């Protein structure tokens, strides 16, 4: 089973787009997304220096556009992708790339949102001097306790041995003076404390814009940074990406879900390398492919053929599926079980695991065609629970 992942801010390096822009089709598509973003992305991806492309206003649109255009090179016929990809995920801003790739939003909507996201986060970061520091190694519980003692947030939990702390420069200085035992600190060259409460002003701005974004349910299961859950409601995808700006990235839980799905291969979109490295350390036995340059495309397609299979979600226009967000035991709601037609937002039950319990709703409602699981069944991430026929559809 194949998962496609998109990297977040910090993956960009000077000149990384140069080999891609030698392809006329890539250059033309990037030019279109540059127009939408109001930025000369070809310039920033080829001749701009590291300090310039570190700017949040530039880095975020550059990353999303690169991933989206490269995906069209990897899958010239996008419909082929949906028969191969089991799930998608993106780290931080990479979630916008993943959401557009899964067709929850359009590429143009993704570029408008990422343009505004980058600008709003840069403005929020300018309010108070803040930053981020990677903590490599050490005992996980001790690391988290140390961060709490300094008032810092574990803004990125990237799995075993890698947590990123975020907060004010004074808090980070205190951490440097008294680090966790056997841990190595690496200050990150970022503009602010992303994925913390310091980013709340950006959330408000994006939330206002998001109200006008038309969405579709993803064609491929999307794994959310918030909690590693499978999200199969387009409105929820956008809402989660907006609030995620000020909440920690739980990439550790995203990787847990990939393993629960039975992933055998993970392909990282360009500029690749960061997530592939994390996955190699945390997901033993899972093969990775870091797509960095266009001369790797044939090998990448072979990797897709080796690992690819369609997801469990059926995507015909006359059916809607309600799917499980994670693994656990399904408990069906008695009230829903007694209905032939479910109003939008009806609670159909919950999925309970050893970690938590998640309430499941039918966001769009519809006529019950078939319950695909029984009360008390064990379910896996993305597994269809209920088939509905939308009301008003002939």
Tab-separated table of N, CA and C in Angstrom, residues 27-140:
chain	number	residue	atom	x	y	z
A	27	UNK	N	7.267	24.143	-16.201
A	27	UNK	CA	7.455	25.597	-16.129
A	27	UNK	C	6.139	26.334	-16.372
A	28	UNK	N	5.342	25.850	-17.335
A	28	UNK	CA	4.073	26.515	-17.648
A	28	UNK	C	3.089	26.391	-16.489
A	29	UNK	N	3.011	25.216	-15.901
A	29	UNK	CA	2.092	25.014	-14.776
A	29	UNK	C	2.522	25.826	-13.559
A	30	UNK	N	3.845	25.882	-13.323
A	30	UNK	CA	4.327	26.672	-12.195
A	30	UNK	C	4.034	28.148	-12.418
A	31	UNK	N	4.137	28.581	-13.660
A	31	UNK	CA	3.846	29.985	-13.971
A	31	UNK	C	2.393	30.317	-13.650
A	32	UNK	N	1.482	29.377	-13.924
A	32	UNK	CA	0.066	29.598	-13.619
A	32	UNK	C	-0.131	29.734	-12.110
A	33	UNK	N	0.454	28.821	-11.329
A	33	UNK	CA	0.290	28.890	-9.877
A	33	UNK	C	1.014	30.107	-9.298
A	34	UNK	N	2.094	30.529	-9.950
A	34	UNK	CA	2.776	31.759	-9.527
A	34	UNK	C	1.859	32.965	-9.693
A	35	UNK	N	1.109	32.976	-10.780
A	35	UNK	CA	0.170	34.064	-11.033
A	35	UNK	C	-0.907	34.105	-9.962
A	36	UNK	N	-1.414	32.926	-9.586
A	36	UNK	CA	-2.419	32.859	-8.530
A	36	UNK	C	-1.848	33.358	-7.214
A	37	UNK	N	-0.605	32.969	-6.910
A	37	UNK	CA	0.020	33.348	-5.638
A	37	UNK	C	0.543	34.777	-5.634
A	38	UNK	N	0.724	35.364	-6.815
A	38	UNK	CA	1.284	36.710	-6.886
A	38	UNK	C	2.762	36.749	-6.561
A	39	UNK	N	3.471	35.657	-6.862
A	39	UNK	CA	4.898	35.560	-6.583
A	39	UNK	C	5.608	34.929	-7.773
A	40	UNK	N	6.849	35.343	-8.032
A	40	UNK	CA	7.647	34.735	-9.093
A	40	UNK	C	8.333	33.501	-8.514
A	41	UNK	N	7.613	32.391	-8.485
A	41	UNK	CA	8.124	31.183	-7.837
A	41	UNK	C	9.313	30.587	-8.583
A	42	UNK	N	9.357	30.744	-9.902
A	42	UNK	CA	10.502	30.253	-10.670
A	42	UNK	C	11.779	30.961	-10.215
A	43	UNK	N	11.687	32.253	-10.002
A	43	UNK	CA	12.845	33.013	-9.507
A	43	UNK	C	13.279	32.507	-8.131
A	44	UNK	N	12.313	32.382	-7.234
A	44	UNK	CA	12.666	31.988	-5.874
A	44	UNK	C	13.187	30.552	-5.798
A	45	UNK	N	12.745	29.703	-6.722
A	45	UNK	CA	13.186	28.310	-6.690
A	45	UNK	C	14.473	28.047	-7.445
A	46	UNK	N	15.036	29.086	-8.078
A	46	UNK	CA	16.256	28.866	-8.868
A	46	UNK	C	17.422	29.753	-8.445
A	47	UNK	N	17.204	31.058	-8.329
A	47	UNK	CA	18.343	31.958	-8.096
A	47	UNK	C	18.328	32.643	-6.731
A	48	UNK	N	17.213	32.585	-6.013
A	48	UNK	CA	17.155	33.247	-4.710
A	48	UNK	C	18.016	32.501	-3.692
A	49	UNK	N	18.573	33.254	-2.726
A	49	UNK	CA	19.445	32.608	-1.745
A	49	UNK	C	18.640	32.034	-0.581
A	50	UNK	N	19.346	31.351	0.325
A	50	UNK	CA	18.692	30.636	1.427
A	50	UNK	C	17.910	31.575	2.332
A	51	UNK	N	18.467	32.749	2.613
A	51	UNK	CA	17.765	33.691	3.489
A	51	UNK	C	16.454	34.161	2.869
A	52	UNK	N	16.465	34.370	1.558
A	52	UNK	CA	15.255	34.848	0.876
A	52	UNK	C	14.150	33.805	0.927
A	53	UNK	N	14.473	32.547	0.610
A	53	UNK	CA	13.427	31.522	0.551
A	53	UNK	C	13.081	30.972	1.931
A	54	UNK	N	13.773	31.455	2.953
A	54	UNK	CA	13.391	31.115	4.326
A	54	UNK	C	12.191	31.947	4.770
A	55	UNK	N	11.974	33.080	4.118
A	55	UNK	CA	10.846	33.956	4.425
A	55	UNK	C	9.543	33.161	4.293
A	56	UNK	N	8.755	33.160	5.353
A	56	UNK	CA	7.509	32.386	5.393
A	56	UNK	C	6.586	32.747	4.237
A	57	UNK	N	6.561	34.024	3.871
A	57	UNK	CA	5.675	34.470	2.786
A	57	UNK	C	6.054	33.833	1.448
A	58	UNK	N	7.314	33.458	1.305
A	58	UNK	CA	7.812	32.870	0.058
A	58	UNK	C	7.891	31.348	0.155
A	59	UNK	N	8.419	30.863	1.268
A	59	UNK	CA	8.661	29.426	1.413
A	59	UNK	C	7.386	28.603	1.254
A	60	UNK	N	6.308	29.041	1.902
A	60	UNK	CA	5.105	28.216	1.904
A	60	UNK	C	4.464	28.089	0.517
A	61	UNK	N	4.228	29.191	-0.213
A	61	UNK	CA	3.705	29.028	-1.580
A	61	UNK	C	4.649	28.234	-2.488
A	62	UNK	N	5.947	28.425	-2.309
A	62	UNK	CA	6.931	27.722	-3.134
A	62	UNK	C	6.824	26.208	-2.939
A	63	UNK	N	6.670	25.779	-1.691
A	63	UNK	CA	6.584	24.351	-1.397
A	63	UNK	C	5.299	23.735	-1.947
A	64	UNK	N	4.180	24.402	-1.727
A	64	UNK	CA	2.906	23.847	-2.169
A	64	UNK	C	2.854	23.773	-3.695
A	65	UNK	N	3.256	24.827	-4.375
A	65	UNK	CA	3.228	24.826	-5.839
A	65	UNK	C	4.131	23.736	-6.405
A	66	UNK	N	5.304	23.568	-5.838
A	66	UNK	CA	6.230	22.546	-6.325
A	66	UNK	C	5.619	21.152	-6.206
A	67	UNK	N	5.033	20.854	-5.064
A	67	UNK	CA	4.438	19.544	-4.867
A	67	UNK	C	3.295	19.273	-5.827
A	68	UNK	N	2.454	20.281	-6.048
A	68	UNK	CA	1.294	20.096	-6.912
A	68	UNK	C	1.697	19.914	-8.374
A	69	UNK	N	2.661	20.690	-8.831
A	69	UNK	CA	3.071	20.568	-10.227
A	69	UNK	C	3.848	19.270	-10.451
A	70	UNK	N	4.679	18.896	-9.503
A	70	UNK	CA	5.422	17.638	-9.626
A	70	UNK	C	4.476	16.443	-9.659
A	71	UNK	N	3.360	16.536	-8.943
A	71	UNK	CA	2.388	15.441	-8.933
A	71	UNK	C	1.814	15.215	-10.327
A	72	UNK	N	1.635	16.287	-11.100
A	72	UNK	CA	1.131	16.146	-12.460
A	72	UNK	C	2.171	15.535	-13.387
A	73	UNK	N	3.454	15.696	-13.054
A	73	UNK	CA	4.503	15.005	-13.818
A	73	UNK	C	4.527	13.519	-13.461
A	74	UNK	N	4.315	13.228	-12.179
A	74	UNK	CA	4.322	11.831	-11.725
A	74	UNK	C	3.095	11.085	-12.225
A	75	UNK	N	1.954	11.753	-12.206
A	75	UNK	CA	0.696	11.163	-12.661
A	75	UNK	C	0.109	12.040	-13.785
A	76	UNK	N	0.585	11.871	-15.019
A	76	UNK	CA	0.073	12.712	-16.124
A	76	UNK	C	-1.433	12.595	-16.290
A	77	UNK	N	-1.998	11.451	-15.947
A	77	UNK	CA	-3.453	11.262	-15.957
A	77	UNK	C	-3.888	11.134	-14.496
A	78	UNK	N	-4.357	12.233	-13.885
A	78	UNK	CA	-4.640	12.229	-12.446
A	78	UNK	C	-5.537	11.097	-11.985
A	79	UNK	N	-6.453	10.631	-12.837
A	79	UNK	CA	-7.337	9.540	-12.422
A	79	UNK	C	-6.535	8.293	-12.073
A	80	UNK	N	-5.358	8.119	-12.710
A	80	UNK	CA	-4.524	6.962	-12.401
A	80	UNK	C	-4.050	6.984	-10.948
A	81	UNK	N	-3.891	8.189	-10.420
A	81	UNK	CA	-3.388	8.310	-9.052
A	81	UNK	C	-4.362	7.699	-8.052
A	82	UNK	N	-5.657	7.902	-8.277
A	82	UNK	CA	-6.642	7.439	-7.303
A	82	UNK	C	-6.766	5.917	-7.283
A	83	UNK	N	-6.273	5.257	-8.333
A	83	UNK	CA	-6.269	3.797	-8.357
A	83	UNK	C	-4.986	3.232	-7.773
A	84	UNK	N	-4.078	4.101	-7.330
A	84	UNK	CA	-2.781	3.657	-6.830
A	84	UNK	C	-2.503	4.085	-5.388
A	85	UNK	N	-3.061	5.242	-5.010
A	85	UNK	CA	-2.675	5.827	-3.720
A	85	UNK	C	-3.633	5.385	-2.624
A	86	UNK	N	-3.078	4.827	-1.545
A	86	UNK	CA	-3.897	4.394	-0.416
A	86	UNK	C	-4.256	5.513	0.526
A	87	UNK	N	-3.384	6.513	0.640
A	87	UNK	CA	-3.630	7.658	1.528
A	87	UNK	C	-2.616	8.740	1.214
A	88	UNK	N	-2.920	9.974	1.665
A	88	UNK	CA	-1.999	11.095	1.519
A	88	UNK	C	-1.865	11.800	2.861
A	89	UNK	N	-0.731	12.480	3.039
A	89	UNK	CA	-0.504	13.271	4.250
A	89	UNK	C	0.514	14.351	3.926
A	90	UNK	N	0.446	15.449	4.648
A	90	UNK	CA	1.425	16.519	4.474
A	90	UNK	C	1.837	17.050	5.830
A	91	UNK	N	3.087	17.403	5.967
A	91	UNK	CA	3.603	17.934	7.227
A	91	UNK	C	3.415	19.446	7.249
A	92	UNK	N	2.606	19.936	8.199
A	92	UNK	CA	2.355	21.369	8.337
A	92	UNK	C	1.765	21.921	7.043
A	93	UNK	N	2.437	22.880	6.392
A	93	UNK	CA	1.889	23.473	5.170
A	93	UNK	C	1.722	22.427	4.071
A	94	UNK	N	2.434	21.310	4.181
A	94	UNK	CA	2.287	20.227	3.219
A	94	UNK	C	0.885	19.649	3.184
A	95	UNK	N	0.090	19.897	4.237
A	95	UNK	CA	-1.292	19.428	4.224
A	95	UNK	C	-2.102	20.097	3.115
A	96	UNK	N	-1.769	21.324	2.771
A	96	UNK	CA	-2.454	21.982	1.658
A	96	UNK	C	-2.148	21.274	0.342
A	97	UNK	N	-0.900	20.862	0.172
A	97	UNK	CA	-0.525	20.092	-1.008
A	97	UNK	C	-1.316	18.793	-1.058
A	98	UNK	N	-1.362	18.097	0.082
A	98	UNK	CA	-2.067	16.817	0.153
A	98	UNK	C	-3.560	16.995	-0.107
A	99	UNK	N	-4.151	18.047	0.452
A	99	UNK	CA	-5.589	18.274	0.289
A	99	UNK	C	-5.946	18.539	-1.165
A	100	UNK	N	-5.126	19.318	-1.843
A	100	UNK	CA	-5.385	19.581	-3.263
A	100	UNK	C	-5.146	18.329	-4.097
A	101	UNK	N	-4.126	17.563	-3.748
A	101	UNK	CA	-3.856	16.328	-4.468
A	101	UNK	C	-4.985	15.327	-4.335
A	102	UNK	N	-5.651	15.329	-3.178
A	102	UNK	CA	-6.778	14.430	-2.936
A	102	UNK	C	-8.083	14.993	-3.459
A	103	UNK	N	-8.045	16.168	-4.057
A	103	UNK	CA	-9.199	16.838	-4.666
A	103	UNK	C	-10.210	17.343	-3.651
A	104	UNK	N	-9.784	17.557	-2.407
A	104	UNK	CA	-10.684	18.188	-1.429
A	104	UNK	C	-10.858	19.663	-1.767
A	105	UNK	N	-9.774	20.282	-2.270
A	105	UNK	CA	-9.804	21.655	-2.766
A	105	UNK	C	-9.048	21.690	-4.082
A	106	UNK	N	-9.193	22.774	-4.829
A	106	UNK	CA	-8.475	22.892	-6.095
A	106	UNK	C	-7.062	23.422	-5.848
A	107	UNK	N	-6.223	23.266	-6.865
A	107	UNK	CA	-4.861	23.800	-6.775
A	107	UNK	C	-4.885	25.317	-6.592
A	108	UNK	N	-5.806	25.982	-7.289
A	108	UNK	CA	-5.897	27.442	-7.172
A	108	UNK	C	-6.327	27.860	-5.772
A	109	UNK	N	-7.290	27.143	-5.192
A	109	UNK	CA	-7.697	27.434	-3.815
A	109	UNK	C	-6.526	27.217	-2.854
A	110	UNK	N	-5.776	26.158	-3.075
A	110	UNK	CA	-4.613	25.883	-2.223
A	110	UNK	C	-3.602	27.015	-2.290
A	111	UNK	N	-3.389	27.579	-3.488
A	111	UNK	CA	-2.404	28.649	-3.632
A	111	UNK	C	-2.873	29.940	-2.977
A	112	UNK	N	-4.160	30.238	-3.067
A	112	UNK	CA	-4.668	31.429	-2.378
A	112	UNK	C	-4.536	31.249	-0.866
A	113	UNK	N	-4.925	30.080	-0.377
A	113	UNK	CA	-4.843	29.836	1.059
A	113	UNK	C	-3.399	29.864	1.560
A	114	UNK	N	-2.481	29.280	0.795
A	114	UNK	CA	-1.093	29.247	1.269
A	114	UNK	C	-0.457	30.631	1.183
A	115	UNK	N	-0.850	31.407	0.185
A	115	UNK	CA	-0.351	32.792	0.113
A	115	UNK	C	-0.774	33.569	1.351
A	116	UNK	N	-2.047	33.453	1.704
A	116	UNK	CA	-2.549	34.181	2.868
A	116	UNK	C	-2.029	33.574	4.169
A	117	UNK	N	-1.871	32.272	4.197
A	117	UNK	CA	-1.329	31.593	5.385
A	117	UNK	C	0.087	32.083	5.681
A	118	UNK	N	0.932	32.082	4.642
A	118	UNK	CA	2.316	32.512	4.836
A	118	UNK	C	2.412	33.949	5.297
A	119	UNK	N	1.611	34.829	4.682
A	119	UNK	CA	1.650	36.243	5.065
A	119	UNK	C	1.133	36.441	6.487
A	120	UNK	N	0.035	35.758	6.828
A	120	UNK	CA	-0.542	35.925	8.175
A	120	UNK	C	0.373	35.369	9.251
A	121	UNK	N	1.034	34.245	8.964
A	121	UNK	CA	1.952	33.674	9.943
A	121	UNK	C	3.192	34.553	10.106
A	122	UNK	N	3.646	35.156	9.023
A	122	UNK	CA	4.785	36.075	9.115
A	122	UNK	C	4.422	37.293	9.956
A	123	UNK	N	3.213	37.820	9.759
A	123	UNK	CA	2.768	38.967	10.560
A	123	UNK	C	2.651	38.596	12.034
A	124	UNK	N	2.103	37.406	12.309
A	124	UNK	CA	1.968	36.965	13.704
A	124	UNK	C	3.331	36.783	14.350
A	125	UNK	N	4.285	36.268	13.579
A	125	UNK	CA	5.624	36.043	14.114
A	125	UNK	C	6.344	37.345	14.431
A	126	UNK	N	5.968	38.411	13.722
A	126	UNK	CA	6.630	39.696	13.930
A	126	UNK	C	6.169	40.393	15.206
A	127	UNK	N	5.091	39.912	15.808
A	127	UNK	CA	4.542	40.557	17.010
A	127	UNK	C	5.440	40.382	18.212
A	128	UNK	N	5.931	39.168	18.411
A	128	UNK	CA	6.782	38.832	19.547
A	128	UNK	C	7.959	38.002	19.053
A	129	UNK	N	9.196	38.270	19.511
A	129	UNK	CA	10.339	37.452	19.091
A	129	UNK	C	10.179	36.010	19.585
A	130	UNK	N	9.964	35.086	18.658
A	130	UNK	CA	9.788	33.685	18.993
A	130	UNK	C	10.613	32.834	18.048
A	131	UNK	N	10.723	31.560	18.366
A	131	UNK	CA	11.500	30.668	17.515
A	131	UNK	C	11.210	29.217	17.820
A	132	UNK	N	12.023	28.337	17.210
A	132	UNK	CA	11.839	26.900	17.373
A	132	UNK	C	13.199	26.222	17.488
A	133	UNK	N	13.249	25.160	18.269
A	133	UNK	CA	14.467	24.383	18.456
A	133	UNK	C	14.138	22.908	18.390
A	134	UNK	N	14.873	22.168	17.553
A	134	UNK	CA	14.688	20.717	17.474
A	134	UNK	C	15.439	20.055	18.622
A	135	UNK	N	14.786	19.082	19.244
A	135	UNK	CA	15.403	18.305	20.318
A	135	UNK	C	15.578	16.887	19.804
A	136	UNK	N	16.824	16.475	19.657
A	136	UNK	CA	17.147	15.175	19.085
A	136	UNK	C	17.632	14.234	20.176
A	137	UNK	N	16.969	13.098	20.320
A	137	UNK	CA	17.350	12.127	21.340
A	137	UNK	C	16.740	12.466	22.687
A	138	UNK	N	17.229	11.794	23.720
A	138	UNK	CA	16.710	11.983	25.065
A	138	UNK	C	15.474	11.136	25.324
A	139	UNK	N	15.096	11.041	26.576
A	139	UNK	CA	13.891	10.306	26.964
A	139	UNK	C	12.665	11.158	26.665
A	140	UNK	N	11.689	10.591	25.969
A	140	UNK	CA	10.535	11.350	25.510
A	140	UNK	C	9.814	12.038	26.659
